[in-house]
């Protein structure tokens, strides 16, 4: 996979040289190119922004530097044998970034990230390049950052770990929280490792039992408990058919009831006076 990132802060992308992504780059599984947008400016101040039409606070990133940079990036990618480019625009107004979207992007051979600063990029840039390739406007959460570089790091790490050979164990991401089909889309439960006792705290006996069926059931029950506490909306979105008899018993104990539309609803907890 080829990744291109266009930014006015190339140093922000240094984490792409470490951890799993860095190792994937070293092995040649990822070809990562970071481009300084200011190199495509044409004035002595390397200006990349201007005041917005219609007035208002902040500045807007200009069309020409982006257009020239993206044209050159596309040309260099094609010369290097890349194909099927996809533009990824990190923006709070984009579609939510999910594990499902990470899987979708991991199947693309070439991603071009365009993290913005200020009030964003002149809309005509996205409209222009949408005629040449798919454009994904993506939000990593309901909040606003100073720029999109942090979102690039988040998306890249989520996507890169899904590429064949990047994780040491190919099965490691199969039961990730939010993975498509993973445990009815439940959060992962708690995990433990050696030693068996630490500061007076042990680990659940079932994990030492060697009984794979009981361990799998315990992990699933713990996933239900964590999901019900932290993300009940995930359970509410699941159809009842996704749960087996023991799942439904566990949900009932935690206060969930089946509804007429084939889903589950949790009884409100009593409010203490």
PDB file of C-alpha atoms in Angstrom:
ATOM      1  CA  UNK A   1       0.000   0.000   0.000  1.00  0.00           C
ATOM      2  CA  UNK A   2       1.117   3.533  -0.763  1.00  0.00           C
ATOM      3  CA  UNK A   3       0.269   6.403   1.598  1.00  0.00           C
ATOM      4  CA  UNK A   4       0.797  10.071   0.753  1.00  0.00           C
ATOM      5  CA  UNK A   5       0.246  12.817   3.319  1.00  0.00           C
ATOM      6  CA  UNK A   6       0.139  16.490   2.341  1.00  0.00           C
ATOM      7  CA  UNK A   7       0.652  18.812   5.304  1.00  0.00           C
ATOM      8  CA  UNK A   8       2.179  22.120   6.379  1.00  0.00           C
ATOM      9  CA  UNK A   9       3.675  20.329   9.409  1.00  0.00           C
ATOM     10  CA  UNK A  10       5.659  17.333   8.115  1.00  0.00           C
ATOM     11  CA  UNK A  11       7.298  16.887  11.514  1.00  0.00           C
ATOM     12  CA  UNK A  12       3.882  16.066  12.984  1.00  0.00           C
ATOM     13  CA  UNK A  13       3.956  12.811  11.019  1.00  0.00           C
ATOM     14  CA  UNK A  14       7.192  11.521  12.603  1.00  0.00           C
ATOM     15  CA  UNK A  15       5.248   8.817  14.535  1.00  0.00           C
ATOM     16  CA  UNK A  16       4.776   7.090  11.180  1.00  0.00           C
ATOM     17  CA  UNK A  17       8.406   5.996  11.567  1.00  0.00           C
ATOM     18  CA  UNK A  18       7.826   4.013  14.771  1.00  0.00           C
ATOM     19  CA  UNK A  19       5.848   1.041  16.069  1.00  0.00           C
ATOM     20  CA  UNK A  20       3.910  -1.198  13.681  1.00  0.00           C
ATOM     21  CA  UNK A  21       3.664   1.420  10.954  1.00  0.00           C
ATOM     22  CA  UNK A  22       7.395   2.109  11.069  1.00  0.00           C
ATOM     23  CA  UNK A  23       8.185  -1.599  10.901  1.00  0.00           C
ATOM     24  CA  UNK A  24       5.789  -2.043   7.989  1.00  0.00           C
ATOM     25  CA  UNK A  25       7.578   0.796   6.184  1.00  0.00           C
ATOM     26  CA  UNK A  26      10.959  -0.797   6.858  1.00  0.00           C
ATOM     27  CA  UNK A  27       9.730  -4.122   5.450  1.00  0.00           C
ATOM     28  CA  UNK A  28       8.344  -2.439   2.352  1.00  0.00           C
ATOM     29  CA  UNK A  29       4.715  -3.220   3.165  1.00  0.00           C
ATOM     30  CA  UNK A  30       3.919   0.485   3.314  1.00  0.00           C
ATOM     31  CA  UNK A  31       5.318   3.179   1.044  1.00  0.00           C
ATOM     32  CA  UNK A  32       4.736   6.391   2.998  1.00  0.00           C
ATOM     33  CA  UNK A  33       5.451   9.774   1.420  1.00  0.00           C
ATOM     34  CA  UNK A  34       5.008  13.008   3.420  1.00  0.00           C
ATOM     35  CA  UNK A  35       4.802  16.235   1.401  1.00  0.00           C
ATOM     36  CA  UNK A  36       5.248  19.781   2.693  1.00  0.00           C
ATOM     37  CA  UNK A  37       2.446  21.816   1.107  1.00  0.00           C
ATOM     38  CA  UNK A  38       4.483  25.023   1.386  1.00  0.00           C
ATOM     39  CA  UNK A  39       6.831  23.722  -1.312  1.00  0.00           C
ATOM     40  CA  UNK A  40       4.009  24.317  -3.784  1.00  0.00           C
ATOM     41  CA  UNK A  41       3.504  27.983  -2.893  1.00  0.00           C
ATOM     42  CA  UNK A  42       4.699  30.814  -5.130  1.00  0.00           C
ATOM     43  CA  UNK A  43       5.362  33.786  -2.851  1.00  0.00           C
ATOM     44  CA  UNK A  44       8.198  34.594  -0.496  1.00  0.00           C
ATOM     45  CA  UNK A  45       5.996  34.030   2.564  1.00  0.00           C
ATOM     46  CA  UNK A  46       4.927  30.535   1.430  1.00  0.00           C
ATOM     47  CA  UNK A  47       1.305  31.501   1.929  1.00  0.00           C
ATOM     48  CA  UNK A  48      -1.185  28.628   2.040  1.00  0.00           C
ATOM     49  CA  UNK A  49      -4.273  30.447   3.351  1.00  0.00           C
ATOM     50  CA  UNK A  50      -6.434  33.519   2.768  1.00  0.00           C
ATOM     51  CA  UNK A  51      -9.561  35.195   4.167  1.00  0.00           C
ATOM     52  CA  UNK A  52     -12.895  33.459   3.513  1.00  0.00           C
ATOM     53  CA  UNK A  53     -15.339  34.734   0.931  1.00  0.00           C
ATOM     54  CA  UNK A  54     -18.482  35.953   2.666  1.00  0.00           C
ATOM     55  CA  UNK A  55     -16.565  37.009   5.744  1.00  0.00           C
ATOM     56  CA  UNK A  56     -16.264  35.265   9.050  1.00  0.00           C
ATOM     57  CA  UNK A  57     -13.487  34.269  11.433  1.00  0.00           C
ATOM     58  CA  UNK A  58     -10.402  32.298  10.545  1.00  0.00           C
ATOM     59  CA  UNK A  59      -8.612  31.584   7.301  1.00  0.00           C
ATOM     60  CA  UNK A  60      -9.199  29.113   4.481  1.00  0.00           C
ATOM     61  CA  UNK A  61      -6.501  27.034   2.782  1.00  0.00           C
ATOM     62  CA  UNK A  62      -5.976  28.128  -0.824  1.00  0.00           C
ATOM     63  CA  UNK A  63      -6.712  26.127  -3.957  1.00  0.00           C
ATOM     64  CA  UNK A  64      -3.476  26.604  -5.925  1.00  0.00           C
ATOM     65  CA  UNK A  65      -0.968  25.049  -3.496  1.00  0.00           C
ATOM     66  CA  UNK A  66      -3.268  22.082  -2.950  1.00  0.00           C
ATOM     67  CA  UNK A  67      -3.993  21.623  -6.628  1.00  0.00           C
ATOM     68  CA  UNK A  68      -0.347  21.803  -7.676  1.00  0.00           C
ATOM     69  CA  UNK A  69       0.760  19.469  -4.898  1.00  0.00           C
ATOM     70  CA  UNK A  70      -1.954  16.909  -5.543  1.00  0.00           C
ATOM     71  CA  UNK A  71      -1.271  16.936  -9.286  1.00  0.00           C
ATOM     72  CA  UNK A  72       2.411  16.225  -8.650  1.00  0.00           C
ATOM     73  CA  UNK A  73       1.604  13.601  -6.025  1.00  0.00           C
ATOM     74  CA  UNK A  74      -0.685  11.763  -8.395  1.00  0.00           C
ATOM     75  CA  UNK A  75       1.890  11.940 -11.187  1.00  0.00           C
ATOM     76  CA  UNK A  76       4.693  10.610  -8.990  1.00  0.00           C
ATOM     77  CA  UNK A  77       2.477   7.819  -7.707  1.00  0.00           C
ATOM     78  CA  UNK A  78       1.523   6.661 -11.168  1.00  0.00           C
ATOM     79  CA  UNK A  79       5.194   6.793 -12.197  1.00  0.00           C
ATOM     80  CA  UNK A  80       5.986   4.556  -9.230  1.00  0.00           C
ATOM     81  CA  UNK A  81       3.386   2.055 -10.385  1.00  0.00           C
ATOM     82  CA  UNK A  82       0.664   2.894  -7.887  1.00  0.00           C
ATOM     83  CA  UNK A  83      -2.956   2.808  -9.002  1.00  0.00           C
ATOM     84  CA  UNK A  84      -6.459   3.288  -7.626  1.00  0.00           C
ATOM     85  CA  UNK A  85      -5.840   6.430  -5.530  1.00  0.00           C
ATOM     86  CA  UNK A  86      -8.328   7.430  -2.842  1.00  0.00           C
ATOM     87  CA  UNK A  87      -8.301  10.859  -1.162  1.00  0.00           C
ATOM     88  CA  UNK A  88      -8.952  10.848   2.588  1.00  0.00           C
ATOM     89  CA  UNK A  89      -9.916  14.244   4.026  1.00  0.00           C
ATOM     90  CA  UNK A  90      -9.931  14.353   7.840  1.00  0.00           C
ATOM     91  CA  UNK A  91     -12.714  16.728   8.911  1.00  0.00           C
ATOM     92  CA  UNK A  92     -15.155  16.988  11.827  1.00  0.00           C
ATOM     93  CA  UNK A  93     -17.946  17.244   9.243  1.00  0.00           C
ATOM     94  CA  UNK A  94     -17.092  13.908   7.609  1.00  0.00           C
ATOM     95  CA  UNK A  95     -18.527  10.419   8.021  1.00  0.00           C
ATOM     96  CA  UNK A  96     -17.567   8.712  11.310  1.00  0.00           C
ATOM     97  CA  UNK A  97     -14.390   6.669  11.183  1.00  0.00           C
ATOM     98  CA  UNK A  98     -15.240   3.137  12.252  1.00  0.00           C
ATOM     99  CA  UNK A  99     -13.567  -0.246  12.215  1.00  0.00           C
ATOM    100  CA  UNK A 100     -15.721  -1.091   9.215  1.00  0.00           C
ATOM    101  CA  UNK A 101     -14.343   1.926   7.349  1.00  0.00           C
ATOM    102  CA  UNK A 102     -10.797   0.995   8.407  1.00  0.00           C
ATOM    103  CA  UNK A 103     -11.317  -2.424   6.815  1.00  0.00           C
ATOM    104  CA  UNK A 104     -12.651  -0.775   3.660  1.00  0.00           C
ATOM    105  CA  UNK A 105      -9.670   1.570   3.404  1.00  0.00           C
ATOM    106  CA  UNK A 106      -7.200  -1.251   4.083  1.00  0.00           C
ATOM    107  CA  UNK A 107      -8.308  -2.828   0.798  1.00  0.00           C
ATOM    108  CA  UNK A 108      -7.319   0.283  -1.177  1.00  0.00           C
ATOM    109  CA  UNK A 109      -3.865   0.251  -2.781  1.00  0.00           C
ATOM    110  CA  UNK A 110      -3.205   3.988  -2.439  1.00  0.00           C
ATOM    111  CA  UNK A 111      -4.432   6.557   0.103  1.00  0.00           C
ATOM    112  CA  UNK A 112      -3.745  10.290  -0.188  1.00  0.00           C
ATOM    113  CA  UNK A 113      -4.373  12.173   3.061  1.00  0.00           C
ATOM    114  CA  UNK A 114      -5.118  15.907   3.011  1.00  0.00           C
ATOM    115  CA  UNK A 115      -5.135  17.128   6.629  1.00  0.00           C
ATOM    116  CA  UNK A 116      -6.226  20.753   6.807  1.00  0.00           C
ATOM    117  CA  UNK A 117      -5.496  23.605   9.170  1.00  0.00           C
ATOM    118  CA  UNK A 118      -7.355  26.842   9.926  1.00  0.00           C
ATOM    119  CA  UNK A 119     -11.012  26.685   8.810  1.00  0.00           C
ATOM    120  CA  UNK A 120     -10.328  23.971   6.257  1.00  0.00           C
ATOM    121  CA  UNK A 121      -9.564  23.650   2.539  1.00  0.00           C
ATOM    122  CA  UNK A 122     -11.374  25.591  -0.175  1.00  0.00           C
ATOM    123  CA  UNK A 123     -14.255  23.285  -1.137  1.00  0.00           C
ATOM    124  CA  UNK A 124     -13.347  23.413  -4.799  1.00  0.00           C
ATOM    125  CA  UNK A 125     -10.293  21.251  -4.144  1.00  0.00           C
ATOM    126  CA  UNK A 126     -12.402  18.294  -2.974  1.00  0.00           C
ATOM    127  CA  UNK A 127     -14.910  18.864  -5.777  1.00  0.00           C
ATOM    128  CA  UNK A 128     -12.136  18.915  -8.381  1.00  0.00           C
ATOM    129  CA  UNK A 129     -10.412  15.736  -7.235  1.00  0.00           C
ATOM    130  CA  UNK A 130     -13.686  13.913  -6.718  1.00  0.00           C
ATOM    131  CA  UNK A 131     -13.802  13.827 -10.528  1.00  0.00           C
ATOM    132  CA  UNK A 132     -10.508  11.909 -10.566  1.00  0.00           C
ATOM    133  CA  UNK A 133     -10.793   9.548  -7.602  1.00  0.00           C
ATOM    134  CA  UNK A 134     -13.025   8.625  -4.660  1.00  0.00           C
ATOM    135  CA  UNK A 135     -12.930  11.230  -1.891  1.00  0.00           C
ATOM    136  CA  UNK A 136     -13.611  10.105   1.679  1.00  0.00           C
ATOM    137  CA  UNK A 137     -14.346  12.889   4.153  1.00  0.00           C
ATOM    138  CA  UNK A 138     -13.757  11.254   7.529  1.00  0.00           C
ATOM    139  CA  UNK A 139     -14.261  12.318  11.154  1.00  0.00           C
ATOM    140  CA  UNK A 140     -12.513  10.569  14.041  1.00  0.00           C
ATOM    141  CA  UNK A 141     -14.922  12.027  16.598  1.00  0.00           C
ATOM    142  CA  UNK A 142     -17.341  14.742  17.580  1.00  0.00           C
ATOM    143  CA  UNK A 143     -14.724  17.315  18.484  1.00  0.00           C
ATOM    144  CA  UNK A 144     -12.493  19.812  16.709  1.00  0.00           C
ATOM    145  CA  UNK A 145      -8.698  19.626  16.558  1.00  0.00           C
ATOM    146  CA  UNK A 146      -6.244  22.326  15.566  1.00  0.00           C
ATOM    147  CA  UNK A 147      -5.461  20.334  12.430  1.00  0.00           C
ATOM    148  CA  UNK A 148      -6.011  17.016  10.716  1.00  0.00           C
ATOM    149  CA  UNK A 149      -2.570  15.475  11.229  1.00  0.00           C
ATOM    150  CA  UNK A 150      -3.568  13.699  14.448  1.00  0.00           C
ATOM    151  CA  UNK A 151      -6.500  12.174  12.586  1.00  0.00           C
ATOM    152  CA  UNK A 152      -4.115  10.950   9.874  1.00  0.00           C
ATOM    153  CA  UNK A 153      -2.090   9.118  12.524  1.00  0.00           C
ATOM    154  CA  UNK A 154      -5.221   7.538  13.976  1.00  0.00           C
ATOM    155  CA  UNK A 155      -6.571   6.410  10.613  1.00  0.00           C
ATOM    156  CA  UNK A 156      -3.186   5.177   9.386  1.00  0.00           C
ATOM    157  CA  UNK A 157      -2.582   3.031  12.449  1.00  0.00           C
ATOM    158  CA  UNK A 158      -6.083   1.555  12.300  1.00  0.00           C
ATOM    159  CA  UNK A 159      -5.696   0.756   8.597  1.00  0.00           C
ATOM    160  CA  UNK A 160      -2.073  -0.399   8.576  1.00  0.00           C
ATOM    161  CA  UNK A 161      -2.548  -3.044  11.269  1.00  0.00           C
ATOM    162  CA  UNK A 162      -5.122  -4.725   9.027  1.00  0.00           C
ATOM    163  CA  UNK A 163      -2.683  -5.218   6.163  1.00  0.00           C
ATOM    164  CA  UNK A 164      -1.425  -8.778   5.654  1.00  0.00           C
ATOM    165  CA  UNK A 165       1.793  -9.422   7.551  1.00  0.00           C
ATOM    166  CA  UNK A 166       1.797  -6.208   9.600  1.00  0.00           C
ATOM    167  CA  UNK A 167       0.644  -7.868  12.826  1.00  0.00           C
ATOM    168  CA  UNK A 168       2.778 -10.732  14.074  1.00  0.00           C
ATOM    169  CA  UNK A 169      -0.331 -12.874  14.548  1.00  0.00           C
ATOM    170  CA  UNK A 170      -2.672 -12.761  11.572  1.00  0.00           C
ATOM    171  CA  UNK A 171      -5.621 -13.560  13.880  1.00  0.00           C
ATOM    172  CA  UNK A 172      -4.925 -10.688  16.283  1.00  0.00           C
ATOM    173  CA  UNK A 173      -7.491  -8.311  14.823  1.00  0.00           C
ATOM    174  CA  UNK A 174     -10.231 -10.906  14.251  1.00  0.00           C
ATOM    175  CA  UNK A 175     -11.973 -10.200  17.572  1.00  0.00           C
ATOM    176  CA  UNK A 176     -11.089  -6.519  17.873  1.00  0.00           C
ATOM    177  CA  UNK A 177     -13.728  -4.282  19.360  1.00  0.00           C
ATOM    178  CA  UNK A 178     -15.942  -3.098  16.486  1.00  0.00           C
ATOM    179  CA  UNK A 179     -14.477  -5.621  14.027  1.00  0.00           C
ATOM    180  CA  UNK A 180     -17.162  -6.676  11.515  1.00  0.00           C
ATOM    181  CA  UNK A 181     -18.802  -9.816  12.881  1.00  0.00           C
ATOM    182  CA  UNK A 182     -16.706  -9.797  16.055  1.00  0.00           C
ATOM    183  CA  UNK A 183     -18.787 -10.993  18.997  1.00  0.00           C
ATOM    184  CA  UNK A 184     -21.943  -9.250  17.807  1.00  0.00           C
ATOM    185  CA  UNK A 185     -19.977  -5.992  17.661  1.00  0.00           C
ATOM    186  CA  UNK A 186     -19.209  -5.960  21.374  1.00  0.00           C
ATOM    187  CA  UNK A 187     -16.286  -4.269  23.071  1.00  0.00           C
ATOM    188  CA  UNK A 188     -13.437  -6.526  24.089  1.00  0.00           C
ATOM    189  CA  UNK A 189     -13.391  -7.613  27.716  1.00  0.00           C
ATOM    190  CA  UNK A 190     -10.447  -7.384  30.137  1.00  0.00           C
ATOM    191  CA  UNK A 191      -7.189  -9.234  29.465  1.00  0.00           C
ATOM    192  CA  UNK A 192      -4.525 -10.592  31.828  1.00  0.00           C
ATOM    193  CA  UNK A 193      -0.957 -11.928  31.683  1.00  0.00           C
ATOM    194  CA  UNK A 194       1.725 -13.178  34.071  1.00  0.00           C
ATOM    195  CA  UNK A 195       2.240 -13.083  37.023  1.00  0.00           C
ATOM    196  CA  UNK A 196      -0.924 -14.782  38.343  1.00  0.00           C
ATOM    197  CA  UNK A 197      -0.930 -12.450  41.368  1.00  0.00           C
ATOM    198  CA  UNK A 198       0.121  -8.801  41.526  1.00  0.00           C
ATOM    199  CA  UNK A 199      -0.187  -6.552  44.590  1.00  0.00           C
ATOM    200  CA  UNK A 200      -2.726  -8.882  46.087  1.00  0.00           C
ATOM    201  CA  UNK A 201      -4.807  -9.010  42.927  1.00  0.00           C
ATOM    202  CA  UNK A 202      -5.334 -12.319  41.188  1.00  0.00           C
ATOM    203  CA  UNK A 203      -6.880 -13.253  37.881  1.00  0.00           C
ATOM    204  CA  UNK A 204     -10.193 -15.032  37.274  1.00  0.00           C
ATOM    205  CA  UNK A 205      -9.881 -18.739  37.999  1.00  0.00           C
ATOM    206  CA  UNK A 206     -11.534 -19.669  34.717  1.00  0.00           C
ATOM    207  CA  UNK A 207      -8.521 -18.361  32.790  1.00  0.00           C
ATOM    208  CA  UNK A 208      -6.336 -20.952  34.551  1.00  0.00           C
ATOM    209  CA  UNK A 209      -8.804 -23.805  34.037  1.00  0.00           C
ATOM    210  CA  UNK A 210      -7.657 -24.846  30.576  1.00  0.00           C
ATOM    211  CA  UNK A 211     -11.314 -25.284  29.623  1.00  0.00           C
ATOM    212  CA  UNK A 212     -11.539 -23.474  26.296  1.00  0.00           C
ATOM    213  CA  UNK A 213     -15.325 -23.487  26.185  1.00  0.00           C
ATOM    214  CA  UNK A 214     -15.661 -21.927  29.637  1.00  0.00           C
ATOM    215  CA  UNK A 215     -12.930 -19.378  28.852  1.00  0.00           C
ATOM    216  CA  UNK A 216     -14.695 -18.367  25.637  1.00  0.00           C
ATOM    217  CA  UNK A 217     -17.991 -17.997  27.516  1.00  0.00           C
ATOM    218  CA  UNK A 218     -16.341 -15.910  30.258  1.00  0.00           C
ATOM    219  CA  UNK A 219     -14.773 -13.616  27.676  1.00  0.00           C
ATOM    220  CA  UNK A 220     -18.079 -13.136  25.933  1.00  0.00           C
ATOM    221  CA  UNK A 221     -19.895 -12.387  29.199  1.00  0.00           C
ATOM    222  CA  UNK A 222     -17.231  -9.867  30.149  1.00  0.00           C
ATOM    223  CA  UNK A 223     -17.579  -8.269  26.727  1.00  0.00           C
ATOM    224  CA  UNK A 224     -21.307  -7.899  27.376  1.00  0.00           C
ATOM    225  CA  UNK A 225     -20.662  -6.306  30.757  1.00  0.00           C
ATOM    226  CA  UNK A 226     -18.153  -3.808  29.408  1.00  0.00           C
ATOM    227  CA  UNK A 227     -20.333  -2.955  26.419  1.00  0.00           C
ATOM    228  CA  UNK A 228     -23.442  -2.498  28.577  1.00  0.00           C
ATOM    229  CA  UNK A 229     -21.527  -0.140  30.841  1.00  0.00           C
ATOM    230  CA  UNK A 230     -19.558   1.881  28.287  1.00  0.00           C
ATOM    231  CA  UNK A 231     -21.427   1.574  24.987  1.00  0.00           C
ATOM    232  CA  UNK A 232     -25.026   0.381  25.531  1.00  0.00           C
ATOM    233  CA  UNK A 233     -25.895   1.785  22.111  1.00  0.00           C
ATOM    234  CA  UNK A 234     -23.977  -1.093  20.521  1.00  0.00           C
ATOM    235  CA  UNK A 235     -26.268  -3.628  22.199  1.00  0.00           C
ATOM    236  CA  UNK A 236     -29.355  -1.616  21.290  1.00  0.00           C
ATOM    237  CA  UNK A 237     -28.344  -1.701  17.616  1.00  0.00           C
ATOM    238  CA  UNK A 238     -27.866  -5.475  17.530  1.00  0.00           C
ATOM    239  CA  UNK A 239     -30.682  -7.766  16.481  1.00  0.00           C
ATOM    240  CA  UNK A 240     -31.684 -10.379  19.052  1.00  0.00           C
ATOM    241  CA  UNK A 241     -30.780 -13.107  16.545  1.00  0.00           C
ATOM    242  CA  UNK A 242     -27.115 -12.170  17.046  1.00  0.00           C
ATOM    243  CA  UNK A 243     -27.297 -13.559  20.605  1.00  0.00           C
ATOM    244  CA  UNK A 244     -27.520 -17.177  21.706  1.00  0.00           C
ATOM    245  CA  UNK A 245     -29.528 -18.458  24.682  1.00  0.00           C
ATOM    246  CA  UNK A 246     -26.698 -17.851  27.169  1.00  0.00           C
ATOM    247  CA  UNK A 247     -26.187 -14.332  25.743  1.00  0.00           C
ATOM    248  CA  UNK A 248     -29.833 -13.544  26.363  1.00  0.00           C
ATOM    249  CA  UNK A 249     -29.628 -14.896  29.906  1.00  0.00           C
ATOM    250  CA  UNK A 250     -26.591 -12.713  30.567  1.00  0.00           C
ATOM    251  CA  UNK A 251     -28.343  -9.668  29.140  1.00  0.00           C
ATOM    252  CA  UNK A 252     -31.420 -10.367  31.261  1.00  0.00           C
ATOM    253  CA  UNK A 253     -29.308 -10.508  34.418  1.00  0.00           C
ATOM    254  CA  UNK A 254     -27.859  -7.120  33.469  1.00  0.00           C
ATOM    255  CA  UNK A 255     -31.333  -5.640  33.034  1.00  0.00           C
ATOM    256  CA  UNK A 256     -31.872  -5.969  29.280  1.00  0.00           C
ATOM    257  CA  UNK A 257     -35.165  -7.121  27.783  1.00  0.00           C
ATOM    258  CA  UNK A 258     -36.103  -8.156  24.229  1.00  0.00           C
ATOM    259  CA  UNK A 259     -38.341  -5.750  22.337  1.00  0.00           C
ATOM    260  CA  UNK A 260     -41.077  -6.315  19.784  1.00  0.00           C
ATOM    261  CA  UNK A 261     -38.779  -5.233  16.946  1.00  0.00           C
ATOM    262  CA  UNK A 262     -36.263  -7.990  17.658  1.00  0.00           C
ATOM    263  CA  UNK A 263     -33.705  -5.974  19.605  1.00  0.00           C
ATOM    264  CA  UNK A 264     -32.845  -5.420  23.258  1.00  0.00           C
ATOM    265  CA  UNK A 265     -33.740  -2.582  25.603  1.00  0.00           C
ATOM    266  CA  UNK A 266     -32.353  -1.983  29.087  1.00  0.00           C
ATOM    267  CA  UNK A 267     -34.693  -1.189  31.939  1.00  0.00           C
ATOM    268  CA  UNK A 268     -33.853   2.192  33.521  1.00  0.00           C
ATOM    269  CA  UNK A 269     -31.956   1.839  36.752  1.00  0.00           C
ATOM    270  CA  UNK A 270     -33.786   2.881  39.881  1.00  0.00           C
ATOM    271  CA  UNK A 271     -32.869   6.375  40.996  1.00  0.00           C
ATOM    272  CA  UNK A 272     -31.825   6.560  44.615  1.00  0.00           C
ATOM    273  CA  UNK A 273     -33.563   9.235  46.627  1.00  0.00           C
TER     274      UNK A 273
END
